[in-house]
C-alpha cells in the first residue's frame, strides 16, 4: 500500500535537503537558497538550485524532493530511498497493515472535516452573530484582505451548532471529536454527550507548511480566561512541531523576507499586514527543538523577537539554552528585544512598520546576545563572582557540538568578560553593545598585547613561570617590546617581584609613558586589576598569550614541550606543557583533551 502522506511529509521536513545534495555536488549559498552545478548533467555554469523542500535545475529541468533525488541520483527504488532517509532521520517506516490503511483514510477525512469547519467559522464572522468579532478585528487594525488571507472566523456560542451545521455535509460528531473540535462533556459519563471545544471565540486556523488546516486557536472576546485556547493534540496537530503562519512565512522568506518568531497570533498577522511576511509564532508554549529544526529548514538565521521585560529576558534565555546544542556553522539565531510593555502588534499600531523595522535592525547575533543573557542579574565585583560567570560562559560554549564553532563562541564570550575596565569592571550585563568600527587587526593585536603586559605589571610574581614564552612572543614593536625588555631585565636583577618595585624600576629605565599607556583603564581585562587573584591573573595572561601566539605556533610549542618533558622528566617542562596545552585548548574551545590529541 502507499505510505501515509503525513509520514512522507515529516520525512521530508526532517531531511536537510541542501546537506543531502551537498554530498554529491558542491553548493554555495545564493540568497535564500543554494546553487551549484547540476549532478544530473555536465555543466560548467551552475544552474541547479536547492530550496528548503525541493530542487530544480534550469538547465536540464530536473526537479523533485529528497526522495526523488536519491531515486534519480543513486538509482534507488522508492522504498529504498524512503528507508534510507527514514534511517537518517530517526523515523520508522509504517508497516503496510489494514489498521494503518484505516488510519490514513481517517487522516484524509480529518483534513476535509477541518476545511469544512473553517468555512463554517468564516461564514459566521459575516453573519449578525459574528458582528462583535468582526468589529474587534477591525479595531485591531486588520484589513478585509488580511482577515480573508488568514481565514479568521467566529465560533458562535457553541451548544452543538457546529455539529448541526456540518451534519448536512455528512460529517458526524465522532469525526469532530477526532479533529479536536468537540469533546465529551464528562469523560467518565459517555451518556452526558459532547460539547464544542470552541465557543464565543474569534477563530484562527492553524495550518501546516503546505497550507492545510490542521487545528484552530480561539480568542475570547472580553475579559474571560483563558484568553487564548488551542485545539488538542490530534493525528494531524502536534503543538511542539507546528508554528502559526508557517505556510505564509515560507513564501515570504522565499521572496526575501526575514524569518521572524514572535509570541502570538495577532503579532504574526499584524507583522504580515505591515510587510514583515516571514513572521511565525509557537502555539502558546516555549519554542521547541522541533520548531527550531522547522525554522532552519527555511532560513539559516531566524530572528527571535522578545518583549524587553523580565519575562522576555527569561524566554530569550530559554531559547538560547535550547538552541546551543543544535547550532552549526550554517544554523544560528538572532535575538531582537522590544521595549518593555510592547509587543509587535501594539508597536506597529503606534509607530507603523518603521518602528518594528528599527527593532529588526537592532537584532543581535546569538554569539553577541548570549553574554548578556548569561550575565543578567549577576554581580561581578569579586574574583569569585567573575570566576563563576566564566565557568557559566565556558559551559555554554561547550554545549555547542561543532568544535570550531564552540571555540569561536568561547573566545567571543571570554573576550567580553576580559574587556572590563578598572572603572567599569567586566562588561556590564544588559548594556547595549557599542556600534562596531571597521575591524583593524593591528589595533586588536596591540590591545591584546597591552592586556598581557598590564597583567604582568600588576602581577610580576608570574614572571618566572611565563618568562620563556613571554620572551619568545612576537609583540608589536615600540612600547610593547620596550616594556618586555624592561620586565625581563627587572626579573634578572630584582630580589623581590613586587608591582610597585617593578614600576619604579621601569620608570628609571625611562618607560614611564609606556607604563601609563599599558595601564590605561579603558579596555583592560579584569585579570589586570590589582585585586585579581593569582590564578585569575595567570588564566588571563595565557588567554591573551594564546590569542597573540596563534594556533599553529602553539601546536609547535606544545609539541616541543612534549619532547622536552620526555627527555628530561623535569617539573618545569611538565608545567610548561600543561600551560601550553591549556592555551591551545582555550583557543580551540575549551577542551584540553583535544589539545593533547593533536
Coordinates of C-alpha atoms in Angstrom, one line a residue:
X1 CA 0.0 0.0 0.0
X2 CA 1.0 3.6 -0.3
X3 CA 2.8 5.2 2.6
X4 CA 0.8 7.8 4.7
X5 CA 1.3 11.3 3.3
X6 CA 1.7 12.5 6.9
X7 CA 4.8 10.2 7.3
X8 CA 6.3 11.3 4.0
X9 CA 5.7 15.0 4.9
X10 CA 7.5 14.6 8.2
X11 CA 10.3 12.6 6.5
X12 CA 10.9 15.5 4.0
X13 CA 10.7 18.1 6.8
X14 CA 13.4 16.2 8.8
X15 CA 15.7 15.9 5.9
X16 CA 18.0 18.9 5.3
X17 CA 17.9 18.9 1.5
X18 CA 21.0 21.1 1.0
X19 CA 23.0 18.8 3.2
X20 CA 21.8 15.7 1.4
X21 CA 22.5 17.1 -2.1
X22 CA 25.8 18.7 -0.9
X23 CA 27.2 15.1 -0.6
X24 CA 27.0 14.8 -4.4
X25 CA 27.8 18.3 -5.7
X26 CA 29.4 21.5 -4.2
X27 CA 26.7 24.0 -3.2
X28 CA 27.1 27.7 -2.4
X29 CA 24.6 29.9 -0.6
X30 CA 22.8 32.1 -3.1
X31 CA 20.5 34.5 -1.2
X32 CA 17.8 32.4 0.5
X33 CA 18.7 29.2 -1.4
X34 CA 21.7 27.2 -2.6
X35 CA 23.2 27.0 -6.0
X36 CA 25.6 24.6 -7.7
X37 CA 26.4 22.6 -10.9
X38 CA 23.7 20.0 -11.6
X39 CA 24.7 16.5 -10.6
X40 CA 22.4 15.0 -13.4
X41 CA 24.1 16.6 -16.4
X42 CA 27.5 18.1 -17.3
X43 CA 27.6 21.8 -17.0
X44 CA 30.2 24.5 -16.3
X45 CA 27.9 27.3 -15.3
X46 CA 25.8 26.5 -12.2
X47 CA 22.0 26.3 -12.9
X48 CA 21.0 23.9 -10.2
X49 CA 19.1 25.5 -7.2
X50 CA 18.2 23.9 -3.9
X51 CA 15.4 25.3 -1.8
X52 CA 14.2 24.3 1.6
X53 CA 12.0 21.5 0.3
X54 CA 12.8 20.9 -3.3
X55 CA 15.5 21.2 -6.0
X56 CA 15.3 22.5 -9.6
X57 CA 17.8 22.6 -12.5
X58 CA 17.1 25.3 -15.0
X59 CA 19.4 23.6 -17.4
X60 CA 18.0 20.0 -17.7
X61 CA 14.7 20.5 -15.9
X62 CA 15.4 18.0 -13.1
X63 CA 13.0 18.7 -10.2
X64 CA 12.0 17.0 -7.0
X65 CA 12.4 16.4 -3.3
X66 CA 14.8 14.4 -1.2
X67 CA 13.2 11.1 -2.2
X68 CA 13.3 12.0 -5.8
X69 CA 17.0 13.0 -5.5
X70 CA 18.0 9.6 -4.2
X71 CA 16.0 7.7 -6.8
X72 CA 17.4 9.8 -9.6
X73 CA 21.0 10.2 -8.3
X74 CA 21.7 6.8 -6.9
X75 CA 19.2 4.6 -8.8
X76 CA 17.3 3.7 -5.6
X77 CA 13.8 2.5 -5.7
X78 CA 11.1 4.4 -3.9
X79 CA 11.1 2.1 -0.9
X80 CA 14.9 2.0 -0.7
X81 CA 15.1 5.8 -0.8
X82 CA 12.4 6.1 1.9
X83 CA 14.1 3.5 4.1
X84 CA 17.5 5.3 3.9
X85 CA 16.1 8.8 4.6
X86 CA 14.0 7.4 7.5
X87 CA 17.0 5.7 9.0
X88 CA 19.0 9.0 8.9
X89 CA 16.0 11.0 10.3
X90 CA 15.4 8.5 13.1
X91 CA 11.9 7.6 11.8
X92 CA 10.3 4.2 11.5
X93 CA 8.6 3.4 8.2
X94 CA 5.0 2.5 8.8
X95 CA 4.1 -1.1 8.1
X96 CA 1.5 -1.8 5.4
X97 CA -1.3 -3.1 7.7
X98 CA -5.0 -2.8 7.3
X99 CA -5.0 -0.7 10.5
X100 CA -2.5 1.7 9.0
X101 CA -4.6 2.0 5.9
X102 CA -7.7 2.8 8.0
X103 CA -5.7 5.5 9.9
X104 CA -4.6 7.0 6.7
X105 CA -8.2 7.2 5.4
X106 CA -9.3 8.8 8.7
X107 CA -6.4 11.3 8.3
X108 CA -7.5 12.3 4.8
X109 CA -11.0 12.7 6.2
X110 CA -9.8 14.9 9.0
X111 CA -8.4 17.4 6.6
X112 CA -11.8 17.6 4.9
X113 CA -13.5 18.0 8.3
X114 CA -11.3 20.8 9.4
X115 CA -11.7 22.6 6.0
X116 CA -15.4 22.4 6.4
X117 CA -15.2 23.8 9.9
X118 CA -13.0 26.7 8.8
X119 CA -15.6 27.6 6.1
X120 CA -18.4 27.5 8.7
X121 CA -16.4 29.7 11.1
X122 CA -15.7 32.2 8.3
X123 CA -19.3 32.4 7.3
X124 CA -20.4 33.1 10.9
X125 CA -18.0 36.0 11.1
X126 CA -20.0 37.8 8.4
X127 CA -23.4 37.0 9.9
X128 CA -25.1 39.1 12.6
X129 CA -23.9 36.7 15.4
X130 CA -20.3 37.4 14.4
X131 CA -20.6 41.2 14.3
X132 CA -18.8 41.7 17.6
X133 CA -15.9 39.5 16.5
X134 CA -15.6 41.4 13.2
X135 CA -15.6 44.7 14.9
X136 CA -12.9 43.5 17.3
X137 CA -10.6 42.5 14.4
X138 CA -11.2 45.9 12.7
X139 CA -10.4 47.7 15.9
X140 CA -7.1 45.8 16.0
X141 CA -6.3 47.4 12.6
X142 CA -6.8 44.4 10.3
X143 CA -7.9 45.0 6.8
X144 CA -10.5 42.9 5.0
X145 CA -7.8 41.4 2.8
X146 CA -5.8 40.3 5.9
X147 CA -8.9 38.8 7.6
X148 CA -9.6 36.8 4.4
X149 CA -5.9 35.8 3.9
X150 CA -5.6 34.3 7.4
X151 CA -9.1 32.7 7.3
X152 CA -10.3 34.4 10.5
X153 CA -13.7 33.5 11.8
X154 CA -16.2 33.2 14.6
X155 CA -17.0 30.1 16.6
X156 CA -20.6 31.0 17.6
X157 CA -21.9 30.4 21.0
X158 CA -21.5 26.6 20.9
X159 CA -24.3 24.3 22.1
X160 CA -23.8 21.9 19.2
X161 CA -24.3 24.5 16.4
X162 CA -21.2 23.3 14.5
X163 CA -22.2 19.7 14.6
X164 CA -25.7 20.6 13.4
X165 CA -24.3 22.7 10.5
X166 CA -21.8 20.1 9.3
X167 CA -24.1 17.2 9.6
X168 CA -25.6 18.4 6.3
X169 CA -22.2 17.7 4.7
X170 CA -22.1 14.2 6.1
X171 CA -19.7 14.9 9.0
X172 CA -20.5 13.1 12.2
X173 CA -19.9 14.3 15.7
X174 CA -17.3 11.5 16.2
X175 CA -15.3 13.0 13.4
X176 CA -15.4 16.4 15.1
X177 CA -14.1 14.8 18.3
X178 CA -11.2 13.2 16.3
X179 CA -10.4 16.6 14.7
X180 CA -10.3 18.3 18.1
X181 CA -13.5 20.4 17.5
X182 CA -15.7 18.7 20.1
X183 CA -15.1 16.9 23.4
X184 CA -17.1 14.7 25.8
X185 CA -18.9 16.8 28.5
X186 CA -17.8 14.2 31.1
X187 CA -15.2 11.7 30.0
X188 CA -16.4 9.3 32.7
X189 CA -20.1 9.5 31.6
X190 CA -20.4 9.0 27.8
X191 CA -24.1 9.4 28.1
X192 CA -23.6 13.0 29.0
X193 CA -22.9 13.8 25.3
X194 CA -20.5 16.2 23.6
X195 CA -19.7 19.9 23.8
X196 CA -18.0 22.3 21.4
X197 CA -14.2 22.8 22.0
X198 CA -14.6 26.5 21.0
X199 CA -17.5 28.8 21.8
X200 CA -17.7 32.6 22.0
X201 CA -14.2 32.9 20.4
X202 CA -12.5 34.6 17.3
X203 CA -11.1 31.7 15.4
X204 CA -7.6 31.4 13.9
X205 CA -6.9 28.4 11.6
X206 CA -3.6 26.7 12.2
X207 CA -2.1 25.4 9.0
X208 CA 0.8 23.1 8.2
X209 CA 3.6 24.1 5.9
X210 CA 1.5 23.1 2.8
X211 CA -1.3 25.4 3.9
X212 CA -3.8 22.7 5.0
X213 CA -5.7 23.5 8.2
X214 CA -4.7 21.1 11.0
X215 CA -6.3 22.8 14.0
X216 CA -7.6 26.1 15.4
X217 CA -6.8 28.6 18.0
X218 CA -9.6 30.8 19.6
X219 CA -9.5 34.1 21.4
X220 CA -12.3 35.0 23.8
X221 CA -14.0 38.4 23.5
X222 CA -13.9 40.4 26.7
X223 CA -12.0 39.6 29.9
X224 CA -12.7 35.9 30.3
X225 CA -9.9 33.3 30.9
X226 CA -8.1 31.7 29.3
X227 CA -7.8 34.4 26.7
X228 CA -6.5 32.0 24.0
X229 CA -7.2 28.3 23.6
X230 CA -5.6 26.0 21.1
X231 CA -7.1 22.7 19.8
X232 CA -5.9 19.5 21.4
X233 CA -3.3 17.1 20.1
X234 CA -4.7 15.0 17.2
X235 CA -3.5 12.8 14.4
X236 CA -2.8 16.0 12.4
X237 CA -1.8 18.5 15.1
X238 CA 1.2 18.4 17.5
X239 CA 1.9 21.7 19.1
X240 CA 5.7 21.0 19.5
X241 CA 6.0 20.6 15.7
X242 CA 3.7 23.3 14.5
X243 CA 4.2 27.1 14.0
X244 CA 1.4 29.6 13.4
X245 CA 1.8 31.3 10.0
X246 CA 4.5 28.9 8.7
X247 CA 2.8 28.3 5.3
X248 CA 2.8 32.0 4.5
X249 CA 6.2 32.7 6.1
X250 CA 7.8 30.1 3.8
X251 CA 6.6 32.1 0.8
X252 CA 7.6 35.4 2.4
X253 CA 11.2 34.2 3.1
X254 CA 11.5 32.8 -0.4
X255 CA 10.7 36.3 -1.7
X256 CA 13.3 37.9 0.6
X257 CA 11.6 38.5 4.0
X258 CA 13.3 37.8 7.3
X259 CA 12.1 34.7 9.1
X260 CA 10.9 36.1 12.4
X261 CA 9.5 34.3 15.5
X262 CA 7.1 36.3 17.7
X263 CA 4.7 35.3 20.5
X264 CA 1.1 35.3 19.4
X265 CA -1.4 35.1 16.6
X266 CA -2.1 38.8 16.4
X267 CA 1.6 39.6 16.4
X268 CA 2.1 37.4 13.3
X269 CA -1.0 38.8 11.5
X270 CA -0.1 42.4 12.2
X271 CA 3.5 41.9 11.0
X272 CA 2.4 40.2 7.8
X273 CA 0.0 43.1 7.1
X274 CA 2.8 45.6 7.8
X275 CA 5.1 43.9 5.2
X276 CA 7.1 41.6 7.5
X277 CA 5.9 38.5 5.7
X278 CA 8.3 36.0 7.4
X279 CA 6.6 36.1 10.8
X280 CA 5.6 32.9 12.7
X281 CA 4.7 32.1 16.3
X282 CA 4.8 29.0 18.5
X283 CA 1.4 27.9 19.8
X284 CA 1.1 29.0 23.4
X285 CA 4.3 27.2 24.5
X286 CA 8.0 28.0 24.7
X287 CA 9.9 27.3 21.5
X288 CA 10.8 23.6 21.0
X289 CA 13.7 21.8 19.3
X290 CA 11.3 20.5 16.6
X291 CA 10.2 24.1 15.8
X292 CA 13.8 25.3 15.6
X293 CA 14.5 22.5 13.1
X294 CA 11.5 23.6 11.1
X295 CA 12.7 27.2 11.1
X296 CA 16.2 26.2 10.0
X297 CA 14.7 24.3 7.1
X298 CA 13.6 27.7 5.8
X299 CA 16.4 30.1 6.9
X300 CA 19.9 29.7 8.4
X301 CA 19.4 32.6 10.9
X302 CA 15.9 33.2 12.1
X303 CA 15.3 36.2 14.3
X304 CA 13.6 35.6 17.7
X305 CA 11.7 38.7 18.9
X306 CA 11.0 39.0 22.7
X307 CA 9.4 41.6 24.9
X308 CA 12.0 43.8 26.7
X309 CA 10.8 42.9 30.2
X310 CA 11.9 40.2 32.7
X311 CA 9.6 37.6 31.1
X312 CA 11.1 38.4 27.7
X313 CA 14.6 38.0 29.1
X314 CA 13.7 34.6 30.6
X315 CA 12.1 33.5 27.3
X316 CA 15.3 34.6 25.4
X317 CA 17.5 32.7 27.9
X318 CA 15.4 29.5 27.5
X319 CA 15.6 29.8 23.7
X320 CA 19.3 30.2 23.8
X321 CA 19.8 27.2 26.1
X322 CA 17.6 25.2 23.8
X323 CA 19.4 26.3 20.6
X324 CA 23.1 25.9 21.7
X325 CA 23.3 22.0 21.4
X326 CA 21.6 22.4 17.9
X327 CA 23.9 25.1 16.5
X328 CA 26.1 24.5 13.5
X329 CA 28.1 26.8 11.2
X330 CA 25.0 27.1 8.9
X331 CA 22.4 27.2 11.7
X332 CA 22.3 30.1 14.1
X333 CA 19.8 32.7 15.5
X334 CA 19.4 36.4 16.1
X335 CA 17.7 38.0 19.1
X336 CA 15.6 41.2 18.9
X337 CA 14.3 42.8 22.1
X338 CA 11.3 45.2 22.2
X339 CA 10.9 48.0 24.7
X340 CA 9.2 46.9 27.9
X341 CA 5.5 46.5 27.7
X342 CA 5.4 46.5 23.9
X343 CA 4.7 43.6 21.5
X344 CA 4.9 43.7 17.7
X345 CA 1.1 44.2 17.3
X346 CA 1.0 47.3 19.6
X347 CA 4.3 48.7 18.4
X348 CA 3.1 48.7 14.8
X349 CA -0.3 50.2 15.8
X350 CA 1.6 53.1 17.5
X351 CA 4.6 53.6 15.2
X352 CA 3.9 51.8 12.0
X353 CA 6.3 49.5 10.1
X354 CA 9.2 51.8 10.7
X355 CA 9.0 51.2 14.4
X356 CA 9.4 47.5 14.0
X357 CA 12.0 47.8 11.3
X358 CA 14.2 49.6 13.9
X359 CA 13.8 46.6 16.2
X360 CA 14.9 44.2 13.5
X361 CA 17.8 46.5 12.6
X362 CA 19.0 46.2 16.2
X363 CA 18.7 42.4 16.3
X364 CA 21.9 40.8 17.6
X365 CA 23.5 37.5 16.7
X366 CA 23.2 34.9 19.4
X367 CA 27.0 34.9 19.8
X368 CA 26.7 38.6 20.9
X369 CA 23.5 38.4 22.9
X370 CA 24.4 35.3 24.8
X371 CA 26.8 37.1 27.2
X372 CA 24.1 39.4 28.4
X373 CA 21.7 36.6 28.9
X374 CA 24.1 34.6 31.0
X375 CA 25.4 37.6 33.0
X376 CA 22.0 39.1 33.6
X377 CA 21.5 40.0 37.3
X378 CA 24.9 38.7 38.4
X379 CA 27.3 40.8 40.5
X380 CA 30.8 40.8 39.0
X381 CA 32.8 42.7 41.6
X382 CA 35.0 40.0 43.1
X383 CA 37.2 37.3 41.6
X384 CA 34.9 34.6 42.8
X385 CA 31.9 36.2 41.1
X386 CA 33.8 36.6 37.8
X387 CA 35.1 33.1 38.0
X388 CA 31.6 31.8 38.5
X389 CA 30.4 33.7 35.4
X390 CA 33.4 32.4 33.5
X391 CA 32.5 28.8 34.3
X392 CA 29.0 29.5 33.1
X393 CA 30.2 31.1 29.8
X394 CA 32.5 28.2 29.1
X395 CA 29.8 25.6 29.8
X396 CA 27.5 27.4 27.3
X397 CA 30.2 27.2 24.7
X398 CA 30.9 23.5 25.4
X399 CA 27.2 22.8 24.7
X400 CA 27.8 23.5 21.0
X401 CA 28.6 20.2 19.3
X402 CA 30.7 21.7 16.4
X403 CA 34.2 22.2 17.9
X404 CA 35.2 25.1 15.7
X405 CA 32.0 26.9 16.3
X406 CA 32.3 26.2 20.1
X407 CA 35.8 27.7 20.0
X408 CA 34.5 30.9 18.4
X409 CA 31.7 31.3 20.9
X410 CA 34.1 30.7 23.8
X411 CA 36.5 33.2 22.5
X412 CA 33.8 35.8 22.0
X413 CA 32.3 35.3 25.5
X414 CA 35.6 35.4 27.3
X415 CA 36.7 38.5 25.3
X416 CA 33.6 40.2 26.7
X417 CA 34.4 39.0 30.2
X418 CA 38.0 40.2 29.9
X419 CA 37.0 43.5 28.3
X420 CA 36.0 45.2 31.6
X421 CA 38.0 48.3 32.7
X422 CA 39.1 49.2 36.2
X423 CA 36.5 51.9 36.2
X424 CA 33.6 49.9 35.0
X425 CA 34.5 46.3 35.8
X426 CA 33.7 43.5 33.4
X427 CA 31.4 44.1 30.5
X428 CA 28.1 45.3 32.1
X429 CA 25.2 42.8 31.7
X430 CA 22.3 44.2 29.7
X431 CA 24.3 47.0 28.2
X432 CA 23.6 47.6 24.5
X433 CA 26.8 46.8 22.6
X434 CA 28.5 49.8 21.1
X435 CA 28.4 50.4 17.4
X436 CA 31.3 48.5 15.8
X437 CA 34.0 50.3 14.0
X438 CA 35.6 48.6 11.0
X439 CA 37.9 45.8 12.2
X440 CA 41.5 46.8 12.4
X441 CA 43.6 43.6 13.0
X442 CA 46.7 45.6 14.1
X443 CA 44.8 47.6 16.6
X444 CA 43.2 44.4 18.0
X445 CA 46.7 42.8 18.3
X446 CA 48.0 45.9 20.1
X447 CA 45.2 45.8 22.6
X448 CA 45.8 42.1 23.3
X449 CA 49.5 42.8 23.9
X450 CA 48.6 45.7 26.1
X451 CA 46.4 43.5 28.3
X452 CA 49.1 40.8 28.5
X453 CA 51.7 43.4 29.6
X454 CA 49.3 45.1 32.1
X455 CA 48.7 41.7 33.8
X456 CA 52.5 41.3 34.4
X457 CA 52.8 44.9 35.6
X458 CA 50.2 44.3 38.3
X459 CA 51.3 40.7 39.0
X460 CA 55.1 40.4 38.4
X461 CA 55.2 37.3 40.5
X462 CA 54.0 35.5 37.4
X463 CA 57.2 36.4 35.5
X464 CA 59.3 33.4 36.5
X465 CA 56.6 31.0 35.3
X466 CA 56.0 32.7 31.9
X467 CA 59.5 34.0 31.3
X468 CA 60.3 31.7 28.4
X469 CA 57.1 32.0 26.3
X470 CA 56.9 35.8 27.1
X471 CA 60.5 36.3 25.8
X472 CA 59.7 34.4 22.6
X473 CA 56.4 36.0 21.9
X474 CA 56.1 38.2 18.8
X475 CA 54.9 41.6 20.2
X476 CA 54.2 44.8 18.3
X477 CA 57.3 47.0 18.1
X478 CA 57.7 50.1 20.3
X479 CA 56.2 50.4 23.8
X480 CA 55.3 46.7 23.9
X481 CA 58.8 45.4 23.2
X482 CA 60.4 48.1 25.3
X483 CA 58.3 47.1 28.3
X484 CA 59.0 43.4 27.9
X485 CA 62.8 44.1 27.8
X486 CA 62.5 46.2 31.0
X487 CA 60.4 43.5 32.8
X488 CA 62.9 40.7 31.8
X489 CA 65.8 42.9 33.0
X490 CA 64.0 43.6 36.3
X491 CA 63.3 39.8 36.7
X492 CA 67.1 39.1 36.4
X493 CA 68.1 41.8 38.9
X494 CA 65.3 42.2 41.4
X495 CA 65.4 40.4 44.8
X496 CA 61.6 40.8 45.2
X497 CA 58.9 40.6 42.5
X498 CA 56.7 43.4 43.7
X499 CA 54.4 45.5 41.4
X500 CA 55.4 48.9 43.0
X501 CA 59.1 48.0 42.8
X502 CA 58.7 46.9 39.1
X503 CA 57.0 50.1 38.2
X504 CA 59.7 52.2 40.0
X505 CA 62.4 50.4 38.1
X506 CA 60.7 50.7 34.7
X507 CA 60.3 54.4 35.4
X508 CA 64.0 54.7 36.0
X509 CA 64.5 52.9 32.6
X510 CA 62.6 55.8 31.0
X511 CA 59.5 53.7 30.4
X512 CA 57.0 55.8 32.5
X513 CA 55.0 56.9 29.5
X514 CA 54.9 53.3 28.1
X515 CA 53.6 52.1 31.5
X516 CA 50.9 54.7 31.6
X517 CA 49.7 53.6 28.1
X518 CA 49.7 49.9 29.1
X519 CA 47.8 50.6 32.3
X520 CA 45.2 53.0 30.8
X521 CA 42.0 51.6 32.4
X522 CA 39.7 51.6 29.3
X523 CA 39.6 48.2 27.7
X524 CA 41.7 46.4 30.3
X525 CA 41.0 42.9 31.4
X526 CA 39.7 42.2 34.9
X527 CA 42.8 39.9 35.2
X528 CA 45.0 43.0 35.2
X529 CA 43.3 44.5 38.3
X530 CA 45.5 44.7 41.5
X531 CA 42.9 42.7 43.5
X532 CA 42.7 39.8 40.9
X533 CA 43.7 36.5 42.4
X534 CA 47.0 35.0 41.1
X535 CA 45.2 32.1 39.4
X536 CA 42.8 34.5 37.7
X537 CA 45.7 36.7 36.5
X538 CA 47.6 33.7 35.2
X539 CA 44.5 32.4 33.3
X540 CA 44.0 35.9 31.8
X541 CA 47.7 36.0 30.8
X542 CA 47.6 32.6 29.0
X543 CA 44.3 33.7 27.3
X544 CA 45.9 36.7 25.7
X545 CA 49.1 34.8 25.0
X546 CA 47.1 32.2 23.0
X547 CA 45.4 34.9 21.0
X548 CA 48.7 36.6 20.2
X549 CA 50.7 33.4 19.5
X550 CA 48.2 31.8 17.1
X551 CA 47.2 28.1 16.8
X552 CA 50.0 26.8 14.5
X553 CA 52.7 28.3 16.8
X554 CA 51.0 27.0 19.9
X555 CA 50.9 23.5 18.4
X556 CA 54.6 23.7 17.6
X557 CA 55.3 25.0 21.2
X558 CA 53.3 22.2 22.7
X559 CA 55.0 19.5 20.6
X560 CA 58.4 20.9 21.6
X561 CA 57.4 20.9 25.3
X562 CA 56.3 17.3 25.0
X563 CA 59.7 16.3 23.6
X564 CA 61.5 18.2 26.3
X565 CA 59.4 16.6 29.1
X566 CA 60.1 13.1 27.6
X567 CA 63.8 13.8 27.6
X568 CA 64.2 15.5 31.0
X569 CA 61.1 14.4 33.1
X570 CA 61.5 17.9 34.6
X571 CA 58.7 19.5 36.6
X572 CA 59.2 22.9 34.9
X573 CA 58.9 21.2 31.5
X574 CA 55.7 19.5 32.7
X575 CA 54.2 22.8 34.0
X576 CA 55.0 24.4 30.6
X577 CA 53.4 21.6 28.7
X578 CA 50.3 21.8 30.8
X579 CA 50.0 25.6 30.3
X580 CA 50.6 25.4 26.5
X581 CA 48.0 22.7 26.2
X582 CA 45.6 24.8 28.2
X583 CA 46.3 27.8 26.0
X584 CA 45.8 25.8 22.9
X585 CA 42.5 24.3 24.3
X586 CA 41.3 27.8 25.2
X587 CA 42.0 29.0 21.6
X588 CA 40.1 26.0 20.2
X589 CA 37.1 26.0 22.5
X590 CA 38.0 24.7 26.0
X591 CA 38.7 21.0 25.5
X592 CA 42.2 20.3 27.0
X593 CA 42.0 16.7 25.8
X594 CA 41.6 17.8 22.2
X595 CA 44.8 19.8 22.7
X596 CA 46.6 16.7 23.8
X597 CA 45.4 14.6 20.9
X598 CA 46.6 16.8 18.1

